[in-house]
CSV table of C-alpha atoms and ligand atoms in Angstrom, one decimal:
chain,number,residue,atom,x,y,z
P,1,UNK,CA,-40.9,73.1,-49.7
P,2,UNK,CA,-39.0,72.0,-46.6
P,3,UNK,CA,-36.5,70.1,-48.6
P,4,UNK,CA,-34.3,72.5,-50.5
P,5,UNK,CA,-31.1,70.8,-51.9
P,6,UNK,CA,-29.9,74.2,-52.9
P,7,UNK,CA,-29.0,75.0,-49.2
P,8,UNK,CA,-26.0,72.7,-49.6
P,9,UNK,CA,-24.9,74.6,-52.7
P,10,UNK,CA,-25.1,78.1,-51.3
P,11,UNK,CA,-21.4,78.9,-50.8
P,12,UNK,CA,-18.1,77.5,-51.9
P,13,UNK,CA,-17.3,76.6,-48.3
P,14,UNK,CA,-20.5,74.5,-48.0
P,15,UNK,CA,-20.0,73.0,-51.5
P,16,UNK,CA,-16.5,71.9,-50.4
P,17,UNK,CA,-17.9,70.3,-47.2
P,18,UNK,CA,-20.4,68.2,-49.1
P,19,UNK,CA,-18.2,67.3,-52.1
P,20,UNK,CA,-18.4,63.5,-52.5
P,21,UNK,CA,-15.5,62.9,-54.8
P,22,UNK,CA,-11.9,64.4,-54.9
P,23,UNK,CA,-9.3,64.1,-57.5
P,24,UNK,CA,-5.7,64.6,-56.3
P,25,UNK,CA,-2.2,63.9,-57.7
P,26,UNK,CA,-2.1,60.9,-55.4
P,27,UNK,CA,-4.5,59.2,-57.9
P,28,UNK,CA,-2.4,59.7,-61.0
P,29,UNK,CA,-0.1,57.6,-63.1
P,30,UNK,CA,1.5,59.8,-65.8
P,31,UNK,CA,2.4,58.1,-69.1
P,32,UNK,CA,5.7,59.1,-70.6
P,33,UNK,CA,7.2,58.4,-74.0
P,34,UNK,CA,10.9,57.6,-74.2
P,35,UNK,CA,13.1,58.3,-77.2
P,36,UNK,CA,16.4,56.7,-78.0
P,37,UNK,CA,19.2,59.2,-77.3
P,38,UNK,CA,19.7,61.6,-74.6
P,39,UNK,CA,18.4,65.2,-75.1
P,40,UNK,CA,15.7,65.0,-77.7
P,41,UNK,CA,12.2,66.4,-77.1
P,42,UNK,CA,9.7,66.0,-79.8
P,43,UNK,CA,6.0,66.9,-79.5
P,44,UNK,CA,3.4,64.3,-80.6
P,45,UNK,CA,1.4,66.1,-83.4
P,46,UNK,CA,-1.9,64.5,-82.4
P,47,UNK,CA,-1.3,65.2,-78.7
P,48,UNK,CA,-0.4,68.9,-78.2
P,49,UNK,CA,1.5,69.4,-74.9
P,50,UNK,CA,2.8,65.8,-74.8
P,51,UNK,CA,6.4,65.1,-75.9
P,52,UNK,CA,8.6,62.1,-76.6
P,53,UNK,CA,11.7,62.5,-74.5
P,54,UNK,CA,15.3,61.4,-74.5
P,55,UNK,CA,16.4,60.0,-71.1
P,56,UNK,CA,18.2,63.1,-69.8
P,57,UNK,CA,15.1,65.2,-70.5
P,58,UNK,CA,12.8,62.5,-69.1
P,59,UNK,CA,14.8,62.5,-65.8
P,60,UNK,CA,14.2,66.3,-65.5
P,61,UNK,CA,10.6,65.8,-66.3
P,62,UNK,CA,10.1,63.2,-63.6
P,63,UNK,CA,11.9,65.5,-61.1
P,64,UNK,CA,9.5,68.3,-62.0
P,65,UNK,CA,6.5,66.0,-61.7
P,66,UNK,CA,7.6,64.6,-58.4
P,67,UNK,CA,7.8,68.2,-57.1
P,68,UNK,CA,4.2,68.7,-58.3
P,69,UNK,CA,3.0,65.7,-56.3
P,70,UNK,CA,2.9,63.1,-59.2
P,71,UNK,CA,4.6,60.0,-57.9
P,72,UNK,CA,3.8,57.3,-60.5
P,73,UNK,CA,4.8,57.0,-64.1
P,74,UNK,CA,4.2,54.6,-67.0
P,75,UNK,CA,7.2,54.7,-69.4
P,76,UNK,CA,6.6,53.6,-73.0
P,77,UNK,CA,9.5,53.3,-75.5
P,78,UNK,CA,9.4,54.7,-79.0
P,79,UNK,CA,11.2,51.9,-80.9
P,80,UNK,CA,12.8,52.9,-84.2
P,81,UNK,CA,11.7,50.7,-87.1
P,82,UNK,CA,15.1,49.0,-87.6
P,83,UNK,CA,14.9,47.4,-84.2
P,84,UNK,CA,11.5,45.8,-84.8
P,85,UNK,CA,11.2,42.1,-85.8
P,86,UNK,CA,8.4,39.5,-86.1
P,87,UNK,CA,9.0,38.1,-82.6
P,88,UNK,CA,9.7,41.4,-80.9
P,89,UNK,CA,13.1,40.2,-79.6
P,90,UNK,CA,14.2,43.7,-78.4
P,91,UNK,CA,11.4,43.6,-75.7
P,92,UNK,CA,13.6,41.4,-73.5
P,93,UNK,CA,17.0,42.7,-74.5
P,94,UNK,CA,18.8,43.8,-71.3
P,95,UNK,CA,21.1,46.1,-73.3
P,96,UNK,CA,18.4,47.9,-75.2
P,97,UNK,CA,18.0,51.7,-74.6
P,98,UNK,CA,14.7,51.3,-72.9
P,99,UNK,CA,15.9,48.8,-70.3
P,100,UNK,CA,19.0,51.0,-69.7
P,101,UNK,CA,16.7,54.1,-69.2
P,102,UNK,CA,14.4,52.2,-66.8
P,103,UNK,CA,17.4,51.4,-64.6
P,104,UNK,CA,18.6,55.0,-64.7
P,105,UNK,CA,15.2,56.2,-63.7
P,106,UNK,CA,14.9,53.8,-60.7
P,107,UNK,CA,18.5,54.7,-59.7
P,108,UNK,CA,17.8,58.4,-59.7
P,109,UNK,CA,14.3,58.3,-58.2
P,110,UNK,CA,13.9,55.1,-56.1
P,111,UNK,CA,10.9,56.7,-54.4
P,112,UNK,CA,9.0,57.1,-57.7
P,113,UNK,CA,6.6,54.3,-58.7
P,114,UNK,CA,7.5,53.1,-62.2
P,115,UNK,CA,5.2,51.1,-64.3
P,116,UNK,CA,5.9,49.4,-67.7
P,117,UNK,CA,3.7,48.0,-70.5
P,118,UNK,CA,3.9,44.3,-71.4
P,119,UNK,CA,2.8,43.8,-75.0
P,120,UNK,CA,4.7,43.2,-78.2
P,121,UNK,CA,3.3,46.0,-80.4
P,122,UNK,CA,6.1,48.7,-80.1
P,123,UNK,CA,8.7,46.0,-80.9
P,124,UNK,CA,6.8,44.0,-83.5
P,125,UNK,CA,7.3,44.5,-87.2
P,126,UNK,CA,3.7,43.5,-87.5
P,127,UNK,CA,2.5,46.1,-85.0
P,128,UNK,CA,0.5,43.6,-83.1
P,129,UNK,CA,0.5,42.9,-79.4
P,130,UNK,CA,1.1,39.2,-80.0
P,131,UNK,CA,3.1,37.1,-82.5
P,132,UNK,CA,1.5,36.8,-85.9
P,133,UNK,CA,1.5,33.5,-87.8
P,134,UNK,CA,-0.3,33.2,-91.1
P,135,UNK,CA,-2.3,36.3,-90.3
P,136,UNK,CA,-3.4,35.1,-86.8
P,137,UNK,CA,-2.3,36.3,-83.4
P,138,UNK,CA,-1.0,33.1,-81.7
P,139,UNK,CA,-1.7,33.1,-77.9
P,140,UNK,CA,0.5,30.6,-76.2
P,141,UNK,CA,3.7,31.4,-78.2
P,142,UNK,CA,3.1,35.0,-77.3
P,143,UNK,CA,2.9,34.2,-73.6
P,144,UNK,CA,6.5,33.0,-73.6
P,145,UNK,CA,7.8,36.3,-75.1
P,146,UNK,CA,5.6,38.3,-72.7
P,147,UNK,CA,7.1,36.3,-69.8
P,148,UNK,CA,10.6,37.2,-70.9
P,149,UNK,CA,9.6,40.9,-71.4
P,150,UNK,CA,8.1,41.1,-67.9
P,151,UNK,CA,11.2,39.5,-66.4
P,152,UNK,CA,13.5,41.9,-68.3
P,153,UNK,CA,11.5,44.9,-66.9
P,154,UNK,CA,11.4,43.5,-63.4
P,155,UNK,CA,15.2,43.1,-63.6
P,156,UNK,CA,15.4,46.9,-64.1
P,157,UNK,CA,13.7,47.5,-60.7
P,158,UNK,CA,10.2,48.3,-62.0
P,159,UNK,CA,7.4,48.5,-59.5
P,160,UNK,CA,4.3,47.6,-61.5
P,161,UNK,CA,4.1,45.5,-64.7
P,162,UNK,CA,1.1,46.3,-66.9
P,163,UNK,CA,0.2,43.5,-69.3
P,164,UNK,CA,-1.8,45.4,-72.1
P,165,UNK,CA,-1.7,42.6,-74.7
P,166,UNK,CA,-5.0,40.9,-73.9
P,167,UNK,CA,-3.7,37.3,-74.5
P,168,UNK,CA,-5.6,34.6,-72.5
P,169,UNK,CA,-3.8,33.4,-69.4
P,170,UNK,CA,-1.1,36.1,-69.4
P,171,UNK,CA,-1.5,37.4,-65.9
P,172,UNK,CA,-1.1,33.9,-64.4
P,173,UNK,CA,1.8,33.1,-66.7
P,174,UNK,CA,3.7,36.4,-65.9
P,175,UNK,CA,3.0,36.0,-62.2
P,176,UNK,CA,4.5,32.5,-62.2
P,177,UNK,CA,7.6,33.6,-64.2
P,178,UNK,CA,8.1,36.6,-61.9
P,179,UNK,CA,7.7,34.5,-58.7
P,180,UNK,CA,10.0,31.7,-60.0
P,181,UNK,CA,12.7,34.3,-60.5
P,182,UNK,CA,12.4,35.9,-57.1
P,183,UNK,CA,10.4,38.9,-58.2
P,184,UNK,CA,7.5,38.2,-55.8
P,185,UNK,CA,7.1,41.9,-54.9
P,186,UNK,CA,6.7,43.2,-58.4
P,187,UNK,CA,3.0,44.1,-58.9
P,188,UNK,CA,0.8,43.3,-61.8
P,189,UNK,CA,-1.7,45.9,-63.0
P,190,UNK,CA,-3.7,44.0,-65.6
P,191,UNK,CA,-5.4,45.7,-68.5
P,192,UNK,CA,-8.4,43.7,-67.6
P,193,UNK,CA,-11.1,45.2,-69.8
P,194,UNK,CA,-9.2,46.6,-72.7
P,195,UNK,CA,-11.5,47.5,-75.6
P,196,UNK,CA,-10.7,47.5,-79.3
P,197,UNK,CA,-11.0,51.2,-79.3
P,198,UNK,CA,-10.4,53.9,-81.9
P,199,UNK,CA,-9.4,56.2,-79.1
P,200,UNK,CA,-5.8,54.8,-79.1
P,201,UNK,CA,-5.0,56.5,-82.4
P,202,UNK,CA,-2.8,59.3,-81.1
P,203,UNK,CA,-0.8,56.9,-78.9
P,204,UNK,CA,0.0,54.8,-82.0
P,205,UNK,CA,1.2,58.0,-83.7
P,206,UNK,CA,3.4,58.7,-80.7
P,207,UNK,CA,5.0,55.2,-80.7
P,208,UNK,CA,4.6,54.6,-84.5
P,209,UNK,CA,3.1,51.2,-83.4
P,210,UNK,CA,-0.1,50.9,-85.4
P,211,UNK,CA,-0.8,47.3,-86.8
P,212,UNK,CA,0.6,46.9,-90.3
P,213,UNK,CA,-2.4,44.9,-91.3
P,214,UNK,CA,-5.8,44.0,-89.7
P,215,UNK,CA,-7.0,45.2,-86.4
P,216,UNK,CA,-6.9,44.1,-82.8
P,217,UNK,CA,-10.4,42.8,-82.5
P,218,UNK,CA,-9.4,39.1,-82.0
P,219,UNK,CA,-7.8,40.0,-78.7
P,220,UNK,CA,-9.1,43.4,-77.5
P,221,UNK,CA,-12.8,43.4,-76.3
P,222,UNK,CA,-15.8,44.4,-78.3
P,223,UNK,CA,-16.9,48.0,-77.2
P,224,UNK,CA,-20.5,46.7,-77.2
P,225,UNK,CA,-19.8,44.3,-74.3
P,226,UNK,CA,-20.1,44.9,-70.6
P,227,UNK,CA,-20.7,41.4,-69.0
P,228,UNK,CA,-17.6,40.1,-70.7
P,229,UNK,CA,-15.5,42.4,-68.5
P,230,UNK,CA,-16.6,40.3,-65.5
P,231,UNK,CA,-15.2,37.2,-67.2
P,232,UNK,CA,-11.9,38.9,-67.7
P,233,UNK,CA,-11.9,40.3,-64.1
P,234,UNK,CA,-12.6,36.9,-62.6
P,235,UNK,CA,-9.7,35.4,-64.5
P,236,UNK,CA,-7.3,38.3,-63.6
P,237,UNK,CA,-8.3,38.0,-59.9
P,238,UNK,CA,-7.7,34.3,-59.9
P,239,UNK,CA,-4.4,34.6,-61.8
P,240,UNK,CA,-3.0,37.0,-59.2
P,241,UNK,CA,-3.5,40.5,-60.5
P,242,UNK,CA,-2.9,43.3,-57.9
P,243,UNK,CA,-5.0,45.9,-59.8
P,244,UNK,CA,-7.7,45.7,-62.5
P,245,UNK,CA,-7.8,48.3,-65.2
P,246,UNK,CA,-10.5,49.5,-67.6
P,247,UNK,CA,-9.4,51.2,-70.8
P,248,UNK,CA,-10.4,53.6,-72.3
P,249,UNK,CA,-12.0,55.5,-69.4
P,250,UNK,CA,-14.6,58.1,-70.4
P,251,UNK,CA,-16.5,56.0,-72.9
P,252,UNK,CA,-16.5,53.1,-70.5
P,253,UNK,CA,-17.5,54.6,-67.1
P,254,UNK,CA,-20.2,51.9,-66.8
P,255,UNK,CA,-17.5,49.3,-66.9
P,256,UNK,CA,-15.4,51.1,-64.3
P,257,UNK,CA,-18.5,51.1,-62.0
P,258,UNK,CA,-19.3,47.5,-62.7
P,259,UNK,CA,-15.8,46.3,-61.7
P,260,UNK,CA,-15.7,48.6,-58.7
P,261,UNK,CA,-19.0,47.1,-57.5
P,262,UNK,CA,-17.9,43.5,-58.0
P,263,UNK,CA,-14.3,43.4,-56.9
P,264,UNK,CA,-12.2,44.3,-53.9
P,265,UNK,CA,-9.0,44.9,-55.9
P,266,UNK,CA,-8.1,48.6,-56.7
P,267,UNK,CA,-9.6,49.7,-60.0
P,268,UNK,CA,-7.5,51.7,-62.4
P,269,UNK,CA,-8.8,53.6,-65.5
P,270,UNK,CA,-6.7,54.6,-68.5
P,271,UNK,CA,-7.9,58.0,-69.8
P,272,UNK,CA,-6.3,57.3,-73.2
P,273,UNK,CA,-4.6,59.4,-75.8
P,274,UNK,CA,-7.7,60.0,-77.9
P,275,UNK,CA,-9.6,61.2,-74.9
P,276,UNK,CA,-6.8,63.6,-74.1
P,277,UNK,CA,-6.6,64.9,-77.7
P,278,UNK,CA,-10.3,65.5,-78.0
P,279,UNK,CA,-10.3,67.9,-75.2
P,280,UNK,CA,-7.1,69.6,-76.3
P,281,UNK,CA,-8.3,70.1,-79.8
P,282,UNK,CA,-11.7,71.6,-78.7
P,283,UNK,CA,-9.8,73.8,-76.2
P,284,UNK,CA,-7.4,75.0,-78.9
P,285,UNK,CA,-10.3,75.9,-81.1
P,286,UNK,CA,-11.9,77.9,-78.3
P,287,UNK,CA,-15.0,75.6,-78.4
P,288,UNK,CA,-14.5,74.2,-74.9
P,289,UNK,CA,-12.8,75.5,-71.7
P,290,UNK,CA,-10.0,73.0,-71.6
P,291,UNK,CA,-9.1,73.4,-68.0
P,292,UNK,CA,-12.7,72.9,-66.8
P,293,UNK,CA,-13.6,70.0,-69.1
P,294,UNK,CA,-10.3,68.3,-68.2
P,295,UNK,CA,-11.0,68.5,-64.4
P,296,UNK,CA,-14.6,67.5,-64.9
P,297,UNK,CA,-13.6,64.4,-67.0
P,298,UNK,CA,-11.1,63.3,-64.3
P,299,UNK,CA,-13.7,63.8,-61.6
P,300,UNK,CA,-16.2,61.7,-63.6
P,301,UNK,CA,-13.7,58.8,-63.9
P,302,UNK,CA,-13.1,58.9,-60.1
P,303,UNK,CA,-16.8,59.2,-59.4
P,304,UNK,CA,-17.5,56.1,-61.5
P,305,UNK,CA,-15.3,54.2,-59.1
P,306,UNK,CA,-11.7,54.4,-60.3
P,307,UNK,CA,-9.1,54.5,-57.5
P,308,UNK,CA,-6.3,55.2,-60.0
P,309,UNK,CA,-6.2,57.2,-63.2
P,310,UNK,CA,-3.6,56.9,-65.9
P,311,UNK,CA,-3.8,60.2,-67.7
P,312,UNK,CA,-1.9,62.6,-69.9
P,313,UNK,CA,-3.6,65.5,-68.1
P,314,UNK,CA,-1.7,64.7,-64.9
P,315,UNK,CA,0.9,67.4,-65.1
P,316,UNK,CA,-1.5,70.1,-66.2
P,317,UNK,CA,-3.9,69.1,-63.4
P,318,UNK,CA,-1.1,69.3,-60.9
P,319,UNK,CA,0.0,72.7,-62.1
P,320,UNK,CA,-3.5,74.0,-61.9
P,321,UNK,CA,-4.1,72.7,-58.4
P,322,UNK,CA,-0.6,73.5,-57.2
P,323,UNK,CA,0.4,72.4,-53.7
Q,1,PBG,C1,-0.1,48.7,-76.2
Q,1,PBG,C2,-0.8,49.8,-75.6
Q,1,PBG,C3,-1.7,50.7,-76.3
Q,1,PBG,C4,-2.1,51.7,-75.3
Q,1,PBG,C5,-1.4,51.4,-74.2
Q,1,PBG,N1,-0.7,50.2,-74.3
Q,1,PBG,C6,-2.2,50.8,-77.7
Q,1,PBG,C7,-2.9,49.6,-78.3
Q,1,PBG,O1,-3.3,48.7,-77.6
Q,1,PBG,O2,-3.1,49.7,-79.5
Q,1,PBG,C8,-3.0,52.9,-75.6
Q,1,PBG,C9,-2.8,54.0,-74.7
Q,1,PBG,C10,-3.4,55.3,-75.2
Q,1,PBG,O3,-4.1,55.4,-76.3
Q,1,PBG,O4,-3.2,56.3,-74.5
Q,1,PBG,N2,-0.7,47.5,-76.3
């Protein structure tokens, strides 16, 4: 009995000394939902504690989060139905309320890191990430629109572009379009291994962006596949991605670990809406201790190998671990 691992657990001070993984607000990107208009604040029914915000309220929210130590934000627009069309033209409209809001945010908080999503679903009357022709999602025509979308976001001063559409070749295409237009320092965080997951349900409620027909299985990955993530990661690396992302996070910790072990690029994990809502709901029912399971979940994502976590828990975590 000479070896007693419990010696390293005997006090909080020793446990802190030997703790292998730390989660801090430095690791977070906080997703935010933007509403048209200025002062609105509407809670997402399926995501208690998460609100869709008008620009003035969002600016205040970003200021509060910056004070809490959260420095990076991913801003998603809630696009009213009457703006949607089949080819998602609003996604590259410089005068649209989203682009105007992005410029405001970068003007007010140049020090904040602002990320945007590149995919057509919030703007598409079909609710798909690509253009639909005869019931099929057409890849190469979609690339052209994604390129315009990325360019329009870059023109707003955005720091990181996040292609979440899963079209083939989009990272290389977007990199080329950005470079040709002088945006060589705009980063690309590719949704590398993005699975066709049911955990995105509450996000689609928040944005009202669910597909009008069919599902996303012809472009998002099959949840059963791990090796396929390596194919996607090879392509994204070759095409010039700056970060590789795995999404969702908790149900795909093995994929996070796999990419961390095989690639030198920073690995991000998207702790998605359904993963947030599960913990919230169980916490509200009194079945789980929300604060503890939330922190344990974030720790597990970090321990699996994620360098960056996109999470709706960011603000609550920061408030709990106040600096
Ligand atoms: C858009 C997009 C989605 C999410 C991020 N970007 C939804 C989807 O692909 O259907 C999901 C995020 C979440 O569930 O928190 N393509």
